[in-house]
GROMACS .gro file of C-alpha atoms in nm:
model
  346
    1UNK     CA    1  -0.017  -0.008   0.008
    2UNK     CA    2   0.155   0.326  -0.090
    3UNK     CA    3   0.209   0.555   0.209
    4UNK     CA    4   0.017   0.868   0.083
    5UNK     CA    5  -0.290   0.633   0.049
    6UNK     CA    6  -0.261   0.486   0.388
    7UNK     CA    7  -0.231   0.838   0.542
    8UNK     CA    8  -0.578   0.915   0.361
    9UNK     CA    9  -0.785   0.635   0.552
   10UNK     CA   10  -0.802   0.800   0.899
   11UNK     CA   11  -0.957   1.094   0.730
   12UNK     CA   12  -1.174   0.866   0.482
   13UNK     CA   13  -1.345   0.666   0.780
   14UNK     CA   14  -1.407   1.009   0.957
   15UNK     CA   15  -1.580   1.132   0.685
   16UNK     CA   16  -1.753   0.846   0.517
   17UNK     CA   17  -2.085   0.695   0.665
   18UNK     CA   18  -1.981   0.356   0.816
   19UNK     CA   19  -2.092   0.015   0.670
   20UNK     CA   20  -2.206  -0.278   0.878
   21UNK     CA   21  -2.026  -0.557   0.794
   22UNK     CA   22  -2.210  -0.882   0.943
   23UNK     CA   23  -1.984  -1.174   1.011
   24UNK     CA   24  -2.118  -1.542   1.046
   25UNK     CA   25  -1.988  -1.589   1.404
   26UNK     CA   26  -2.268  -1.322   1.468
   27UNK     CA   27  -2.052  -1.037   1.517
   28UNK     CA   28  -2.132  -0.670   1.342
   29UNK     CA   29  -1.824  -0.433   1.266
   30UNK     CA   30  -1.879  -0.088   1.171
   31UNK     CA   31  -1.648   0.049   0.927
   32UNK     CA   32  -1.572   0.169   0.561
   33UNK     CA   33  -1.442  -0.085   0.304
   34UNK     CA   34  -1.146   0.093   0.161
   35UNK     CA   35  -1.068  -0.195  -0.119
   36UNK     CA   36  -1.170  -0.559  -0.210
   37UNK     CA   37  -0.953  -0.858  -0.342
   38UNK     CA   38  -1.084  -1.184  -0.482
   39UNK     CA   39  -1.132  -1.374  -0.130
   40UNK     CA   40  -1.100  -1.101   0.122
   41UNK     CA   41  -1.218  -0.710   0.187
   42UNK     CA   42  -0.978  -0.431   0.340
   43UNK     CA   43  -1.182  -0.262   0.588
   44UNK     CA   44  -1.089   0.028   0.829
   45UNK     CA   45  -1.289  -0.075   1.123
   46UNK     CA   46  -1.381   0.199   1.428
   47UNK     CA   47  -1.293  -0.035   1.723
   48UNK     CA   48  -1.310   0.249   1.976
   49UNK     CA   49  -1.418   0.620   1.971
   50UNK     CA   50  -1.041   0.692   1.908
   51UNK     CA   51  -0.915   0.375   1.770
   52UNK     CA   52  -0.929   0.268   1.427
   53UNK     CA   53  -0.791  -0.066   1.281
   54UNK     CA   54  -0.723  -0.188   0.970
   55UNK     CA   55  -0.853  -0.529   0.895
   56UNK     CA   56  -0.823  -0.819   0.608
   57UNK     CA   57  -1.185  -1.005   0.621
   58UNK     CA   58  -1.235  -1.321   0.456
   59UNK     CA   59  -1.488  -1.292   0.243
   60UNK     CA   60  -1.606  -1.645   0.331
   61UNK     CA   61  -1.678  -1.499   0.676
   62UNK     CA   62  -1.900  -1.230   0.545
   63UNK     CA   63  -2.268  -1.305   0.531
   64UNK     CA   64  -2.350  -0.951   0.428
   65UNK     CA   65  -2.245  -0.576   0.399
   66UNK     CA   66  -2.512  -0.321   0.500
   67UNK     CA   67  -2.464   0.016   0.349
   68UNK     CA   68  -2.585   0.346   0.535
   69UNK     CA   69  -2.808   0.485   0.260
   70UNK     CA   70  -2.694   0.846   0.201
   71UNK     CA   71  -3.026   1.013   0.259
   72UNK     CA   72  -3.065   0.887   0.620
   73UNK     CA   73  -2.735   1.034   0.667
   74UNK     CA   74  -2.811   1.371   0.512
   75UNK     CA   75  -3.136   1.350   0.698
   76UNK     CA   76  -2.983   1.350   1.029
   77UNK     CA   77  -2.839   1.700   0.977
   78UNK     CA   78  -3.203   1.864   0.916
   79UNK     CA   79  -3.428   1.641   1.129
   80UNK     CA   80  -3.318   1.845   1.447
   81UNK     CA   81  -3.385   2.184   1.290
   82UNK     CA   82  -3.720   2.182   1.439
   83UNK     CA   83  -3.859   2.262   1.698
   84UNK     CA   84  -3.677   2.584   1.684
   85UNK     CA   85  -3.547   2.761   1.983
   86UNK     CA   86  -3.683   3.041   2.129
   87UNK     CA   87  -3.585   3.399   1.993
   88UNK     CA   88  -3.434   3.259   1.675
   89UNK     CA   89  -3.355   3.557   1.419
   90UNK     CA   90  -3.449   3.554   1.075
   91UNK     CA   91  -3.107   3.503   0.934
   92UNK     CA   92  -3.095   3.161   1.125
   93UNK     CA   93  -3.431   3.053   1.000
   94UNK     CA   94  -3.304   3.137   0.636
   95UNK     CA   95  -2.998   2.924   0.684
   96UNK     CA   96  -3.231   2.641   0.784
   97UNK     CA   97  -3.477   2.679   0.517
   98UNK     CA   98  -3.166   2.658   0.273
   99UNK     CA   99  -3.048   2.336   0.452
  100UNK     CA  100  -3.382   2.165   0.409
  101UNK     CA  101  -3.430   2.271   0.067
  102UNK     CA  102  -3.099   2.127  -0.013
  103UNK     CA  103  -3.183   1.789   0.134
  104UNK     CA  104  -3.518   1.798  -0.055
  105UNK     CA  105  -3.363   1.877  -0.372
  106UNK     CA  106  -3.084   1.613  -0.326
  107UNK     CA  107  -3.285   1.324  -0.224
  108UNK     CA  108  -3.628   1.418  -0.398
  109UNK     CA  109  -3.701   1.001  -0.424
  110UNK     CA  110  -3.625   0.935  -0.059
  111UNK     CA  111  -3.903   0.800   0.187
  112UNK     CA  112  -3.750   1.081   0.407
  113UNK     CA  113  -3.846   1.359   0.203
  114UNK     CA  114  -4.176   1.398   0.313
  115UNK     CA  115  -4.087   1.472   0.690
  116UNK     CA  116  -3.830   1.726   0.523
  117UNK     CA  117  -4.114   1.884   0.350
  118UNK     CA  118  -4.286   1.919   0.681
  119UNK     CA  119  -3.989   2.057   0.867
  120UNK     CA  120  -3.947   2.316   0.575
  121UNK     CA  121  -4.314   2.391   0.609
  122UNK     CA  122  -4.280   2.463   0.983
  123UNK     CA  123  -3.945   2.656   0.914
  124UNK     CA  124  -4.109   2.886   0.666
  125UNK     CA  125  -4.429   2.971   0.887
  126UNK     CA  126  -4.225   3.069   1.149
  127UNK     CA  127  -3.968   3.273   0.925
  128UNK     CA  128  -4.291   3.460   0.795
  129UNK     CA  129  -4.407   3.546   1.150
  130UNK     CA  130  -4.020   3.662   1.279
  131UNK     CA  131  -3.965   3.849   0.936
  132UNK     CA  132  -4.312   4.046   1.014
  133UNK     CA  133  -4.152   4.161   1.331
  134UNK     CA  134  -4.298   3.868   1.547
  135UNK     CA  135  -4.079   3.634   1.802
  136UNK     CA  136  -4.075   3.289   1.919
  137UNK     CA  137  -4.056   3.278   2.309
  138UNK     CA  138  -4.161   2.994   2.537
  139UNK     CA  139  -4.189   2.775   2.278
  140UNK     CA  140  -4.485   2.999   2.137
  141UNK     CA  141  -4.501   3.210   1.798
  142UNK     CA  142  -4.591   3.556   1.902
  143UNK     CA  143  -4.739   3.773   1.569
  144UNK     CA  144  -4.578   4.122   1.543
  145UNK     CA  145  -4.926   4.275   1.636
  146UNK     CA  146  -4.929   4.085   1.973
  147UNK     CA  147  -4.585   4.147   2.028
  148UNK     CA  148  -4.631   4.506   2.021
  149UNK     CA  149  -4.936   4.533   2.238
  150UNK     CA  150  -4.741   4.340   2.517
  151UNK     CA  151  -4.383   4.498   2.428
  152UNK     CA  152  -4.313   4.598   2.809
  153UNK     CA  153  -4.436   4.263   2.926
  154UNK     CA  154  -4.285   4.019   2.660
  155UNK     CA  155  -3.941   4.195   2.654
  156UNK     CA  156  -3.946   4.194   3.049
  157UNK     CA  157  -3.985   3.825   3.033
  158UNK     CA  158  -3.720   3.771   2.777
  159UNK     CA  159  -3.486   3.990   2.990
  160UNK     CA  160  -3.557   3.788   3.303
  161UNK     CA  161  -3.504   3.433   3.079
  162UNK     CA  162  -3.143   3.560   3.024
  163UNK     CA  163  -3.082   3.584   3.432
  164UNK     CA  164  -3.261   3.232   3.491
  165UNK     CA  165  -3.090   3.060   3.200
  166UNK     CA  166  -2.720   3.163   3.282
  167UNK     CA  167  -2.813   3.075   3.675
  168UNK     CA  168  -2.943   2.731   3.598
  169UNK     CA  169  -2.595   2.658   3.383
  170UNK     CA  170  -2.436   2.761   3.738
  171UNK     CA  171  -2.303   3.061   3.618
  172UNK     CA  172  -2.388   3.275   3.891
  173UNK     CA  173  -2.199   3.593   3.781
  174UNK     CA  174  -2.356   3.605   3.445
  175UNK     CA  175  -2.696   3.569   3.593
  176UNK     CA  176  -2.638   3.831   3.845
  177UNK     CA  177  -2.518   4.049   3.572
  178UNK     CA  178  -2.817   4.009   3.360
  179UNK     CA  179  -3.035   4.042   3.651
  180UNK     CA  180  -2.852   4.414   3.696
  181UNK     CA  181  -2.962   4.472   3.320
  182UNK     CA  182  -3.296   4.355   3.382
  183UNK     CA  183  -3.396   4.578   3.704
  184UNK     CA  184  -3.304   4.865   3.556
  185UNK     CA  185  -3.525   4.837   3.273
  186UNK     CA  186  -3.814   4.665   3.420
  187UNK     CA  187  -3.851   4.701   3.785
  188UNK     CA  188  -4.222   4.771   3.736
  189UNK     CA  189  -4.292   4.455   3.550
  190UNK     CA  190  -4.462   4.142   3.654
  191UNK     CA  191  -4.135   3.963   3.529
  192UNK     CA  192  -3.951   4.159   3.808
  193UNK     CA  193  -4.190   4.018   4.088
  194UNK     CA  194  -4.159   3.669   3.945
  195UNK     CA  195  -3.771   3.675   3.923
  196UNK     CA  196  -3.702   3.833   4.259
  197UNK     CA  197  -3.733   3.516   4.477
  198UNK     CA  198  -3.480   3.320   4.193
  199UNK     CA  199  -3.225   3.587   4.252
  200UNK     CA  200  -3.262   3.607   4.602
  201UNK     CA  201  -3.176   3.238   4.614
  202UNK     CA  202  -2.908   3.274   4.363
  203UNK     CA  203  -2.709   3.538   4.563
  204UNK     CA  204  -2.768   3.359   4.860
  205UNK     CA  205  -2.603   3.069   4.664
  206UNK     CA  206  -2.311   3.276   4.546
  207UNK     CA  207  -2.243   3.442   4.895
  208UNK     CA  208  -2.193   3.084   5.061
  209UNK     CA  209  -1.972   2.991   4.790
  210UNK     CA  210  -1.761   3.311   4.847
  211UNK     CA  211  -1.765   3.287   5.201
  212UNK     CA  212  -1.628   2.909   5.171
  213UNK     CA  213  -1.335   3.037   4.903
  214UNK     CA  214  -1.243   3.320   5.174
  215UNK     CA  215  -1.264   3.078   5.500
  216UNK     CA  216  -0.988   2.847   5.306
  217UNK     CA  217  -0.791   3.134   5.146
  218UNK     CA  218  -0.498   3.123   5.361
  219UNK     CA  219  -0.483   2.756   5.392
  220UNK     CA  220  -0.517   2.752   5.011
  221UNK     CA  221  -0.274   2.982   4.909
  222UNK     CA  222  -0.027   2.827   5.189
  223UNK     CA  223  -0.052   2.500   5.022
  224UNK     CA  224  -0.023   2.648   4.657
  225UNK     CA  225   0.307   2.797   4.774
  226UNK     CA  226   0.434   2.497   4.950
  227UNK     CA  227   0.368   2.299   4.649
  228UNK     CA  228   0.574   2.538   4.451
  229UNK     CA  229   0.857   2.491   4.685
  230UNK     CA  230   0.834   2.114   4.620
  231UNK     CA  231   0.900   2.161   4.257
  232UNK     CA  232   1.244   2.125   4.136
  233UNK     CA  233   1.447   2.438   4.074
  234UNK     CA  234   1.494   2.406   3.692
  235UNK     CA  235   1.085   2.393   3.673
  236UNK     CA  236   1.009   2.656   3.961
  237UNK     CA  237   1.079   2.964   3.758
  238UNK     CA  238   0.858   2.838   3.466
  239UNK     CA  239   0.569   2.750   3.726
  240UNK     CA  240   0.576   3.099   3.917
  241UNK     CA  241   0.596   3.294   3.588
  242UNK     CA  242   0.241   3.075   3.469
  243UNK     CA  243   0.103   3.171   3.782
  244UNK     CA  244   0.200   3.524   3.776
  245UNK     CA  245   0.083   3.565   3.417
  246UNK     CA  246  -0.268   3.423   3.508
  247UNK     CA  247  -0.262   3.679   3.815
  248UNK     CA  248  -0.197   3.984   3.586
  249UNK     CA  249  -0.449   3.851   3.313
  250UNK     CA  250  -0.743   3.832   3.589
  251UNK     CA  251  -0.629   4.159   3.729
  252UNK     CA  252  -0.631   4.331   3.411
  253UNK     CA  253  -1.005   4.153   3.364
  254UNK     CA  254  -1.123   4.319   3.677
  255UNK     CA  255  -0.971   4.653   3.623
  256UNK     CA  256  -1.175   4.645   3.310
  257UNK     CA  257  -1.508   4.548   3.457
  258UNK     CA  258  -1.449   4.829   3.714
  259UNK     CA  259  -1.388   5.091   3.423
  260UNK     CA  260  -1.694   4.960   3.281
  261UNK     CA  261  -1.897   5.003   3.576
  262UNK     CA  262  -1.996   4.635   3.616
  263UNK     CA  263  -2.104   4.573   3.962
  264UNK     CA  264  -2.040   4.198   3.956
  265UNK     CA  265  -1.683   4.088   3.904
  266UNK     CA  266  -1.517   3.823   3.806
  267UNK     CA  267  -1.408   3.617   4.060
  268UNK     CA  268  -1.061   3.423   4.128
  269UNK     CA  269  -0.983   3.175   4.415
  270UNK     CA  270  -0.627   3.329   4.469
  271UNK     CA  271  -0.758   3.690   4.509
  272UNK     CA  272  -0.924   3.797   4.819
  273UNK     CA  273  -1.002   4.162   4.758
  274UNK     CA  274  -1.257   4.112   4.459
  275UNK     CA  275  -1.445   3.822   4.666
  276UNK     CA  276  -1.458   4.058   4.985
  277UNK     CA  277  -1.596   4.316   4.784
  278UNK     CA  278  -1.867   4.073   4.599
  279UNK     CA  279  -1.927   3.953   4.960
  280UNK     CA  280  -2.037   4.291   5.091
  281UNK     CA  281  -2.220   4.392   4.786
  282UNK     CA  282  -2.411   4.054   4.784
  283UNK     CA  283  -2.494   4.113   5.149
  284UNK     CA  284  -2.662   4.451   5.078
  285UNK     CA  285  -2.852   4.355   4.777
  286UNK     CA  286  -2.998   4.056   4.972
  287UNK     CA  287  -3.092   4.273   5.255
  288UNK     CA  288  -3.262   4.516   4.983
  289UNK     CA  289  -3.438   4.275   4.798
  290UNK     CA  290  -3.554   4.093   5.091
  291UNK     CA  291  -3.709   4.444   5.217
  292UNK     CA  292  -3.821   4.549   4.878
  293UNK     CA  293  -4.229   4.521   4.906
  294UNK     CA  294  -4.354   4.443   4.552
  295UNK     CA  295  -4.720   4.515   4.611
  296UNK     CA  296  -4.676   4.868   4.616
  297UNK     CA  297  -4.499   4.900   4.249
  298UNK     CA  298  -4.684   5.033   3.988
  299UNK     CA  299  -4.811   4.769   3.718
  300UNK     CA  300  -4.590   4.868   3.418
  301UNK     CA  301  -4.730   4.576   3.213
  302UNK     CA  302  -5.090   4.699   3.239
  303UNK     CA  303  -4.982   5.060   3.198
  304UNK     CA  304  -4.819   4.968   2.856
  305UNK     CA  305  -5.114   4.790   2.726
  306UNK     CA  306  -5.353   5.045   2.828
  307UNK     CA  307  -5.163   5.311   2.679
  308UNK     CA  308  -5.074   5.125   2.356
  309UNK     CA  309  -5.417   4.999   2.295
  310UNK     CA  310  -5.576   5.392   2.351
  311UNK     CA  311  -5.306   5.557   2.110
  312UNK     CA  312  -5.369   5.225   1.873
  313UNK     CA  313  -5.754   5.389   1.798
  314UNK     CA  314  -5.828   5.741   1.750
  315UNK     CA  315  -5.763   5.898   2.092
  316UNK     CA  316  -5.850   6.284   2.135
  317UNK     CA  317  -5.566   6.485   2.275
  318UNK     CA  318  -5.688   6.472   2.618
  319UNK     CA  319  -5.703   6.090   2.594
  320UNK     CA  320  -5.346   6.060   2.484
  321UNK     CA  321  -5.217   6.278   2.719
  322UNK     CA  322  -5.354   6.071   2.964
  323UNK     CA  323  -5.244   5.729   2.842
  324UNK     CA  324  -4.897   5.883   2.833
  325UNK     CA  325  -4.948   6.057   3.197
  326UNK     CA  326  -5.043   5.689   3.318
  327UNK     CA  327  -4.727   5.542   3.144
  328UNK     CA  328  -4.498   5.785   3.319
  329UNK     CA  329  -4.658   5.750   3.641
  330UNK     CA  330  -4.607   5.349   3.591
  331UNK     CA  331  -4.230   5.454   3.547
  332UNK     CA  332  -4.188   5.307   3.195
  333UNK     CA  333  -3.851   5.348   3.049
  334UNK     CA  334  -3.763   5.602   2.838
  335UNK     CA  335  -3.734   5.363   2.573
  336UNK     CA  336  -4.108   5.264   2.578
  337UNK     CA  337  -4.245   5.612   2.663
  338UNK     CA  338  -4.070   5.744   2.361
  339UNK     CA  339  -4.232   5.444   2.136
  340UNK     CA  340  -4.577   5.553   2.282
  341UNK     CA  341  -4.533   5.938   2.250
  342UNK     CA  342  -4.457   5.879   1.877
  343UNK     CA  343  -4.807   5.748   1.818
  344UNK     CA  344  -4.949   6.048   1.976
  345UNK     CA  345  -5.170   6.233   1.725
  346UNK     CA  346  -5.001   6.545   1.606
   0.00000   0.00000   0.00000
């Protein structure tokens, strides 16, 4: 076998769909037939996920070779394009539609084409809604008209979902940063009331983690220093340099976050000051949120919908002015007030 050809075989088995080689002893081998002689096959067999083995398989031992159909392999790439995730943009819909159309065109006689057509129809229907200004959220398509009417409430729910998604994934710092942005924009939304208990629990979890790190800080730093001392002299300087570079990188990140006025700083178990700062901030925020009565907050969701409904009609100047006044009283953010005022009859 030529060396150049041999070098291509690993790539070949990685790219080609595997055949199933069924032997008379009951064994099924997954691999790629790379050549055939009069009395045997040469196959690259996937022994484990990372190990491939080239084997000569006597034809007398083979019952049948079942090839993977190209349409089945190709369909695997599009069958998970639906259901689509929330908040998918129109450009991504276009990409998914194009991929599905390519499958239908290339495999028009496949029994899977009917399923592909259903996928395409679903994608096109949703894309039409999104292009018109709608959105998918909580698994439901929300048309543009309904989205506009519930803009404040819906935007608040979307912003709140960024908090819970990051928190559920275990990224508490990202969740707290998302909460800061959310609270700044939507403090009078129902989503704020619904999300507050989650955030308090999240903050308490973060506080406990920081307190644990601080309690073991001296022991941990001493253990690291002792470990460095045990490293052979020729390698110690390199290790110390790597640790110092990592520390410098972290401090640069924290400094940049402070300049950007990010409240919730990145944390490192070997830097005490940021952890202490975040501990104090968490204690204050937990106390503030636990003492915050949401029953006295204005209903921003209702105020937006009421004002939008009034301004969508043919209101008098007095009715329009009253709607805007009500929206201001509900402490809607400037962005939403501007959108309402733009609809006031001139």
